[in-house]
Amino acid sequence: MQKNQLFLQLKILIENSECGLTADELEKKLNLKPNEVLLKLIENKDVARKKLSGKYVYFSNDTRYGKRQELLRKDSLATLHIGEMKPEKQ
């Protein structure tokens, strides 16, 4: 896959995702490591990146959509953490 195609494909995947995507999630979708291209997208300000629960998550650079993606990601992470909690033994 050509780099220009990969740039565009990554940007579209990130912008159209419901709650942003991590590099691991993108790698699974594309069957290749996207790290180098993701760094270029960040440098060019084509996508936004935030560290959540120890992993970088890539969001749309459009603040309206990016903020919504971030809130949905945080909500899904909070739900996961609640599900992982175990009741205390009496």
mmCIF file of N, CA and C in Angstrom, residues 7-90:
data_model
loop_
_atom_site.group_PDB
_atom_site.id
_atom_site.type_symbol
_atom_site.label_atom_id
_atom_site.label_comp_id
_atom_site.label_asym_id
_atom_site.label_seq_id
_atom_site.Cartn_x
_atom_site.Cartn_y
_atom_site.Cartn_z
ATOM 1 N N PHE A 7 -2.041 7.116 4.523
ATOM 2 C CA PHE A 7 -2.381 8.342 5.256
ATOM 3 C C PHE A 7 -3.885 8.583 5.192
ATOM 4 N N LEU A 8 -4.411 8.543 3.975
ATOM 5 C CA LEU A 8 -5.823 8.818 3.773
ATOM 6 C C LEU A 8 -6.698 7.766 4.446
ATOM 7 N N GLN A 9 -6.321 6.509 4.310
ATOM 8 C CA GLN A 9 -7.105 5.438 4.915
ATOM 9 C C GLN A 9 -7.131 5.542 6.442
ATOM 10 N N LEU A 10 -5.977 5.817 7.051
ATOM 11 C CA LEU A 10 -5.931 5.974 8.509
ATOM 12 C C LEU A 10 -6.781 7.153 8.958
ATOM 13 N N LYS A 11 -6.643 8.269 8.264
ATOM 14 C CA LYS A 11 -7.415 9.462 8.633
ATOM 15 C C LYS A 11 -8.914 9.181 8.552
ATOM 16 N N ILE A 12 -9.342 8.523 7.496
ATOM 17 C CA ILE A 12 -10.768 8.206 7.332
ATOM 18 C C ILE A 12 -11.233 7.241 8.416
ATOM 19 N N LEU A 13 -10.447 6.203 8.703
ATOM 20 C CA LEU A 13 -10.821 5.251 9.757
ATOM 21 C C LEU A 13 -10.968 5.959 11.099
ATOM 22 N N ILE A 14 -10.022 6.822 11.419
ATOM 23 C CA ILE A 14 -10.057 7.543 12.702
ATOM 24 C C ILE A 14 -11.250 8.489 12.749
ATOM 25 N N GLU A 15 -11.452 9.257 11.689
ATOM 26 C CA GLU A 15 -12.547 10.229 11.681
ATOM 27 C C GLU A 15 -13.911 9.555 11.741
ATOM 28 N N ASN A 16 -14.041 8.382 11.144
ATOM 29 C CA ASN A 16 -15.329 7.696 11.107
ATOM 30 C C ASN A 16 -15.551 6.726 12.265
ATOM 31 N N SER A 17 -14.552 6.599 13.137
ATOM 32 C CA SER A 17 -14.714 5.684 14.278
ATOM 33 C C SER A 17 -15.639 6.303 15.317
ATOM 34 N N GLU A 18 -16.310 5.448 16.043
ATOM 35 C CA GLU A 18 -17.254 5.927 17.060
ATOM 36 C C GLU A 18 -16.538 6.545 18.251
ATOM 37 N N CYS A 19 -15.434 5.919 18.668
ATOM 38 C CA CYS A 19 -14.772 6.403 19.880
ATOM 39 C C CYS A 19 -13.251 6.446 19.723
ATOM 40 N N GLY A 20 -12.791 6.857 18.539
ATOM 41 C CA GLY A 20 -11.361 6.925 18.303
ATOM 42 C C GLY A 20 -10.777 5.535 18.181
ATOM 43 N N LEU A 21 -9.500 5.459 17.832
ATOM 44 C CA LEU A 21 -8.841 4.173 17.650
ATOM 45 C C LEU A 21 -7.424 4.234 18.198
ATOM 46 N N THR A 22 -6.961 3.136 18.755
ATOM 47 C CA THR A 22 -5.567 3.020 19.187
ATOM 48 C C THR A 22 -4.750 2.471 18.019
ATOM 49 N N ALA A 23 -3.435 2.541 18.133
ATOM 50 C CA ALA A 23 -2.559 1.977 17.108
ATOM 51 C C ALA A 23 -2.800 0.470 16.981
ATOM 52 N N ASP A 24 -3.018 -0.214 18.110
ATOM 53 C CA ASP A 24 -3.290 -1.657 18.075
ATOM 54 C C ASP A 24 -4.576 -1.961 17.310
ATOM 55 N N GLU A 25 -5.606 -1.164 17.543
ATOM 56 C CA GLU A 25 -6.876 -1.373 16.843
ATOM 57 C C GLU A 25 -6.714 -1.131 15.342
ATOM 58 N N LEU A 26 -5.955 -0.104 14.992
ATOM 59 C CA LEU A 26 -5.702 0.172 13.575
ATOM 60 C C LEU A 26 -4.872 -0.944 12.945
ATOM 61 N N GLU A 27 -3.900 -1.447 13.683
ATOM 62 C CA GLU A 27 -3.056 -2.527 13.179
ATOM 63 C C GLU A 27 -3.899 -3.768 12.867
ATOM 64 N N LYS A 28 -4.852 -4.075 13.730
ATOM 65 C CA LYS A 28 -5.731 -5.230 13.500
ATOM 66 C C LYS A 28 -6.600 -5.033 12.264
ATOM 67 N N LYS A 29 -7.067 -3.806 12.041
ATOM 68 C CA LYS A 29 -7.911 -3.522 10.876
ATOM 69 C C LYS A 29 -7.123 -3.588 9.568
ATOM 70 N N LEU A 30 -5.868 -3.136 9.609
ATOM 71 C CA LEU A 30 -5.085 -2.998 8.381
ATOM 72 C C LEU A 30 -4.038 -4.085 8.168
ATOM 73 N N ASN A 31 -3.786 -4.885 9.203
ATOM 74 C CA ASN A 31 -2.743 -5.919 9.153
ATOM 75 C C ASN A 31 -1.358 -5.331 8.872
ATOM 76 N N LEU A 32 -1.093 -4.179 9.446
ATOM 77 C CA LEU A 32 0.236 -3.570 9.372
ATOM 78 C C LEU A 32 0.383 -2.571 10.501
ATOM 79 N N LYS A 33 1.635 -2.302 10.877
ATOM 80 C CA LYS A 33 1.907 -1.347 11.964
ATOM 81 C C LYS A 33 1.783 0.072 11.421
ATOM 82 N N PRO A 34 0.869 0.873 11.972
ATOM 83 C CA PRO A 34 0.630 2.212 11.449
ATOM 84 C C PRO A 34 1.425 3.311 12.148
ATOM 85 N N ASN A 35 2.332 2.961 13.055
ATOM 86 C CA ASN A 35 2.966 3.941 13.942
ATOM 87 C C ASN A 35 3.619 5.114 13.213
ATOM 88 N N GLU A 36 4.415 4.834 12.202
ATOM 89 C CA GLU A 36 5.123 5.899 11.480
ATOM 90 C C GLU A 36 4.139 6.867 10.821
ATOM 91 N N VAL A 37 3.112 6.326 10.213
ATOM 92 C CA VAL A 37 2.110 7.160 9.543
ATOM 93 C C VAL A 37 1.292 7.939 10.574
ATOM 94 N N LEU A 38 0.989 7.318 11.708
ATOM 95 C CA LEU A 38 0.246 8.022 12.760
ATOM 96 C C LEU A 38 1.032 9.233 13.269
ATOM 97 N N LEU A 39 2.335 9.065 13.423
ATOM 98 C CA LEU A 39 3.161 10.201 13.863
ATOM 99 C C LEU A 39 3.115 11.348 12.849
ATOM 100 N N LYS A 40 3.135 11.005 11.576
ATOM 101 C CA LYS A 40 3.042 12.041 10.532
ATOM 102 C C LYS A 40 1.680 12.732 10.572
ATOM 103 N N LEU A 41 0.627 11.949 10.791
ATOM 104 C CA LEU A 41 -0.715 12.533 10.885
ATOM 105 C C LEU A 41 -0.807 13.500 12.064
ATOM 106 N N ILE A 42 -0.151 13.157 13.172
ATOM 107 C CA ILE A 42 -0.119 14.031 14.347
ATOM 108 C C ILE A 42 0.680 15.296 14.020
ATOM 109 N N GLU A 43 1.869 15.127 13.426
ATOM 110 C CA GLU A 43 2.706 16.276 13.068
ATOM 111 C C GLU A 43 1.968 17.243 12.146
ATOM 112 N N ASN A 44 1.214 16.686 11.194
ATOM 113 C CA ASN A 44 0.470 17.507 10.231
ATOM 114 C C ASN A 44 -0.854 18.027 10.804
ATOM 115 N N LYS A 45 -1.156 17.625 12.035
ATOM 116 C CA LYS A 45 -2.414 17.999 12.704
ATOM 117 C C LYS A 45 -3.640 17.519 11.942
ATOM 118 N N ASP A 46 -3.483 16.347 11.294
ATOM 119 C CA ASP A 46 -4.605 15.733 10.588
ATOM 120 C C ASP A 46 -5.506 14.953 11.531
ATOM 121 N N VAL A 47 -4.944 14.491 12.650
ATOM 122 C CA VAL A 47 -5.716 13.802 13.686
ATOM 123 C C VAL A 47 -5.217 14.283 15.046
ATOM 124 N N ALA A 48 -6.033 14.051 16.058
ATOM 125 C CA ALA A 48 -5.654 14.408 17.431
ATOM 126 C C ALA A 48 -5.294 13.125 18.184
ATOM 127 N N ARG A 49 -4.494 13.259 19.237
ATOM 128 C CA ARG A 49 -4.079 12.099 20.013
ATOM 129 C C ARG A 49 -4.107 12.452 21.491
ATOM 130 N N LYS A 50 -4.660 11.533 22.285
ATOM 131 C CA LYS A 50 -4.672 11.697 23.741
ATOM 132 C C LYS A 50 -4.336 10.358 24.378
ATOM 133 N N LYS A 51 -3.667 10.434 25.524
ATOM 134 C CA LYS A 51 -3.331 9.222 26.261
ATOM 135 C C LYS A 51 -4.438 8.943 27.269
ATOM 136 N N LEU A 52 -5.074 7.789 27.121
ATOM 137 C CA LEU A 52 -6.151 7.372 28.014
ATOM 138 C C LEU A 52 -5.845 5.970 28.519
ATOM 139 N N SER A 53 -5.880 5.783 29.807
ATOM 140 C CA SER A 53 -5.603 4.478 30.429
ATOM 141 C C SER A 53 -4.302 3.875 29.914
ATOM 142 N N GLY A 54 -3.281 4.729 29.753
ATOM 143 C CA GLY A 54 -1.962 4.251 29.381
ATOM 144 C C GLY A 54 -1.740 3.985 27.899
ATOM 145 N N LYS A 55 -2.743 4.239 27.061
ATOM 146 C CA LYS A 55 -2.601 4.024 25.614
ATOM 147 C C LYS A 55 -2.978 5.294 24.868
ATOM 148 N N TYR A 56 -2.266 5.547 23.771
ATOM 149 C CA TYR A 56 -2.631 6.675 22.926
ATOM 150 C C TYR A 56 -3.842 6.293 22.089
ATOM 151 N N VAL A 57 -4.811 7.201 22.074
ATOM 152 C CA VAL A 57 -6.008 7.020 21.260
ATOM 153 C C VAL A 57 -6.047 8.173 20.267
ATOM 154 N N TYR A 58 -6.341 7.849 19.022
ATOM 155 C CA TYR A 58 -6.362 8.832 17.938
ATOM 156 C C TYR A 58 -7.805 9.197 17.627
ATOM 157 N N PHE A 59 -8.048 10.515 17.558
ATOM 158 C CA PHE A 59 -9.392 11.048 17.358
ATOM 159 C C PHE A 59 -9.416 11.977 16.151
ATOM 160 N N SER A 60 -10.628 12.265 15.691
ATOM 161 C CA SER A 60 -10.804 13.251 14.622
ATOM 162 C C SER A 60 -10.248 14.591 15.077
ATOM 163 N N ASN A 61 -9.657 15.321 14.163
ATOM 164 C CA ASN A 61 -9.128 16.645 14.482
ATOM 165 C C ASN A 61 -10.237 17.703 14.487
ATOM 166 N N ASP A 62 -11.384 17.364 13.956
ATOM 167 C CA ASP A 62 -12.552 18.246 14.020
ATOM 168 C C ASP A 62 -13.022 18.223 15.480
ATOM 169 N N THR A 63 -12.930 19.357 16.150
ATOM 170 C CA THR A 63 -13.169 19.376 17.602
ATOM 171 C C THR A 63 -14.548 18.852 17.996
ATOM 172 N N ARG A 64 -15.573 19.093 17.180
ATOM 173 C CA ARG A 64 -16.915 18.593 17.526
ATOM 174 C C ARG A 64 -16.934 17.071 17.570
ATOM 175 N N TYR A 65 -16.414 16.447 16.523
ATOM 176 C CA TYR A 65 -16.418 14.988 16.454
ATOM 177 C C TYR A 65 -15.364 14.383 17.368
ATOM 178 N N GLY A 66 -14.203 14.985 17.409
ATOM 179 C CA GLY A 66 -13.126 14.478 18.253
ATOM 180 C C GLY A 66 -13.511 14.457 19.718
ATOM 181 N N LYS A 67 -14.180 15.500 20.169
ATOM 182 C CA LYS A 67 -14.609 15.565 21.575
ATOM 183 C C LYS A 67 -15.647 14.487 21.864
ATOM 184 N N ARG A 68 -16.564 14.288 20.928
ATOM 185 C CA ARG A 68 -17.582 13.248 21.095
ATOM 186 C C ARG A 68 -16.918 11.872 21.146
ATOM 187 N N GLN A 69 -15.961 11.627 20.236
ATOM 188 C CA GLN A 69 -15.238 10.354 20.236
ATOM 189 C C GLN A 69 -14.534 10.139 21.577
ATOM 190 N N GLU A 70 -13.888 11.198 22.064
ATOM 191 C CA GLU A 70 -13.159 11.089 23.331
ATOM 192 C C GLU A 70 -14.106 10.766 24.484
ATOM 193 N N LEU A 71 -15.246 11.425 24.540
ATOM 194 C CA LEU A 71 -16.210 11.164 25.608
ATOM 195 C C LEU A 71 -16.736 9.731 25.539
ATOM 196 N N LEU A 72 -17.005 9.245 24.328
ATOM 197 C CA LEU A 72 -17.475 7.870 24.178
ATOM 198 C C LEU A 72 -16.394 6.874 24.580
ATOM 199 N N ARG A 73 -15.135 7.172 24.252
ATOM 200 C CA ARG A 73 -14.022 6.287 24.635
ATOM 201 C C ARG A 73 -13.890 6.259 26.151
ATOM 202 N N LYS A 74 -13.943 7.436 26.792
ATOM 203 C CA LYS A 74 -13.833 7.494 28.257
ATOM 204 C C LYS A 74 -14.975 6.736 28.908
ATOM 205 N N ASP A 75 -16.171 6.864 28.339
ATOM 206 C CA ASP A 75 -17.334 6.174 28.875
ATOM 207 C C ASP A 75 -17.159 4.659 28.749
ATOM 208 N N SER A 76 -16.653 4.207 27.602
ATOM 209 C CA SER A 76 -16.457 2.767 27.426
ATOM 210 C C SER A 76 -15.348 2.249 28.349
ATOM 211 N N LEU A 77 -14.302 3.048 28.574
ATOM 212 C CA LEU A 77 -13.238 2.649 29.504
ATOM 213 C C LEU A 77 -13.769 2.577 30.929
ATOM 214 N N ALA A 78 -14.607 3.538 31.299
ATOM 215 C CA ALA A 78 -15.181 3.542 32.646
ATOM 216 C C ALA A 78 -16.057 2.302 32.846
ATOM 217 N N THR A 79 -16.817 1.942 31.828
ATOM 218 C CA THR A 79 -17.672 0.756 31.902
ATOM 219 C C THR A 79 -16.822 -0.497 32.055
ATOM 220 N N LEU A 80 -15.709 -0.565 31.315
ATOM 221 C CA LEU A 80 -14.805 -1.715 31.434
ATOM 222 C C LEU A 80 -14.227 -1.815 32.836
ATOM 223 N N HIS A 81 -13.811 -0.691 33.397
ATOM 224 C CA HIS A 81 -13.208 -0.697 34.734
ATOM 225 C C HIS A 81 -14.228 -1.093 35.792
ATOM 226 N N ILE A 82 -15.458 -0.671 35.633
ATOM 227 C CA ILE A 82 -16.500 -1.055 36.590
ATOM 228 C C ILE A 82 -16.736 -2.557 36.502
ATOM 229 N N GLY A 83 -16.751 -3.097 35.279
ATOM 230 C CA GLY A 83 -16.932 -4.529 35.088
ATOM 231 C C GLY A 83 -15.808 -5.361 35.664
ATOM 232 N N GLU A 84 -14.618 -4.774 35.755
ATOM 233 C CA GLU A 84 -13.467 -5.493 36.291
ATOM 234 C C GLU A 84 -13.440 -5.493 37.818
ATOM 235 N N MET A 85 -14.210 -4.622 38.427
ATOM 236 C CA MET A 85 -14.205 -4.523 39.884
ATOM 237 C C MET A 85 -14.846 -5.775 40.482
ATOM 238 N N LYS A 86 -14.231 -6.290 41.538
ATOM 239 C CA LYS A 86 -14.757 -7.475 42.208
ATOM 240 C C LYS A 86 -15.266 -7.062 43.588
ATOM 241 N N PRO A 87 -16.375 -7.658 43.978
ATOM 242 C CA PRO A 87 -16.878 -7.329 45.312
ATOM 243 C C PRO A 87 -15.908 -7.782 46.394
ATOM 244 N N GLU A 88 -15.862 -7.009 47.458
ATOM 245 C CA GLU A 88 -14.985 -7.365 48.582
ATOM 246 C C GLU A 88 -15.551 -8.587 49.297
ATOM 247 N N LYS A 89 -14.633 -9.440 49.742
ATOM 248 C CA LYS A 89 -15.060 -10.625 50.509
ATOM 249 C C LYS A 89 -15.381 -10.196 51.922
ATOM 250 N N GLN A 90 -16.429 -10.742 52.454
ATOM 251 C CA GLN A 90 -16.869 -10.405 53.814
ATOM 252 C C GLN A 90 -16.211 -11.295 54.834
#
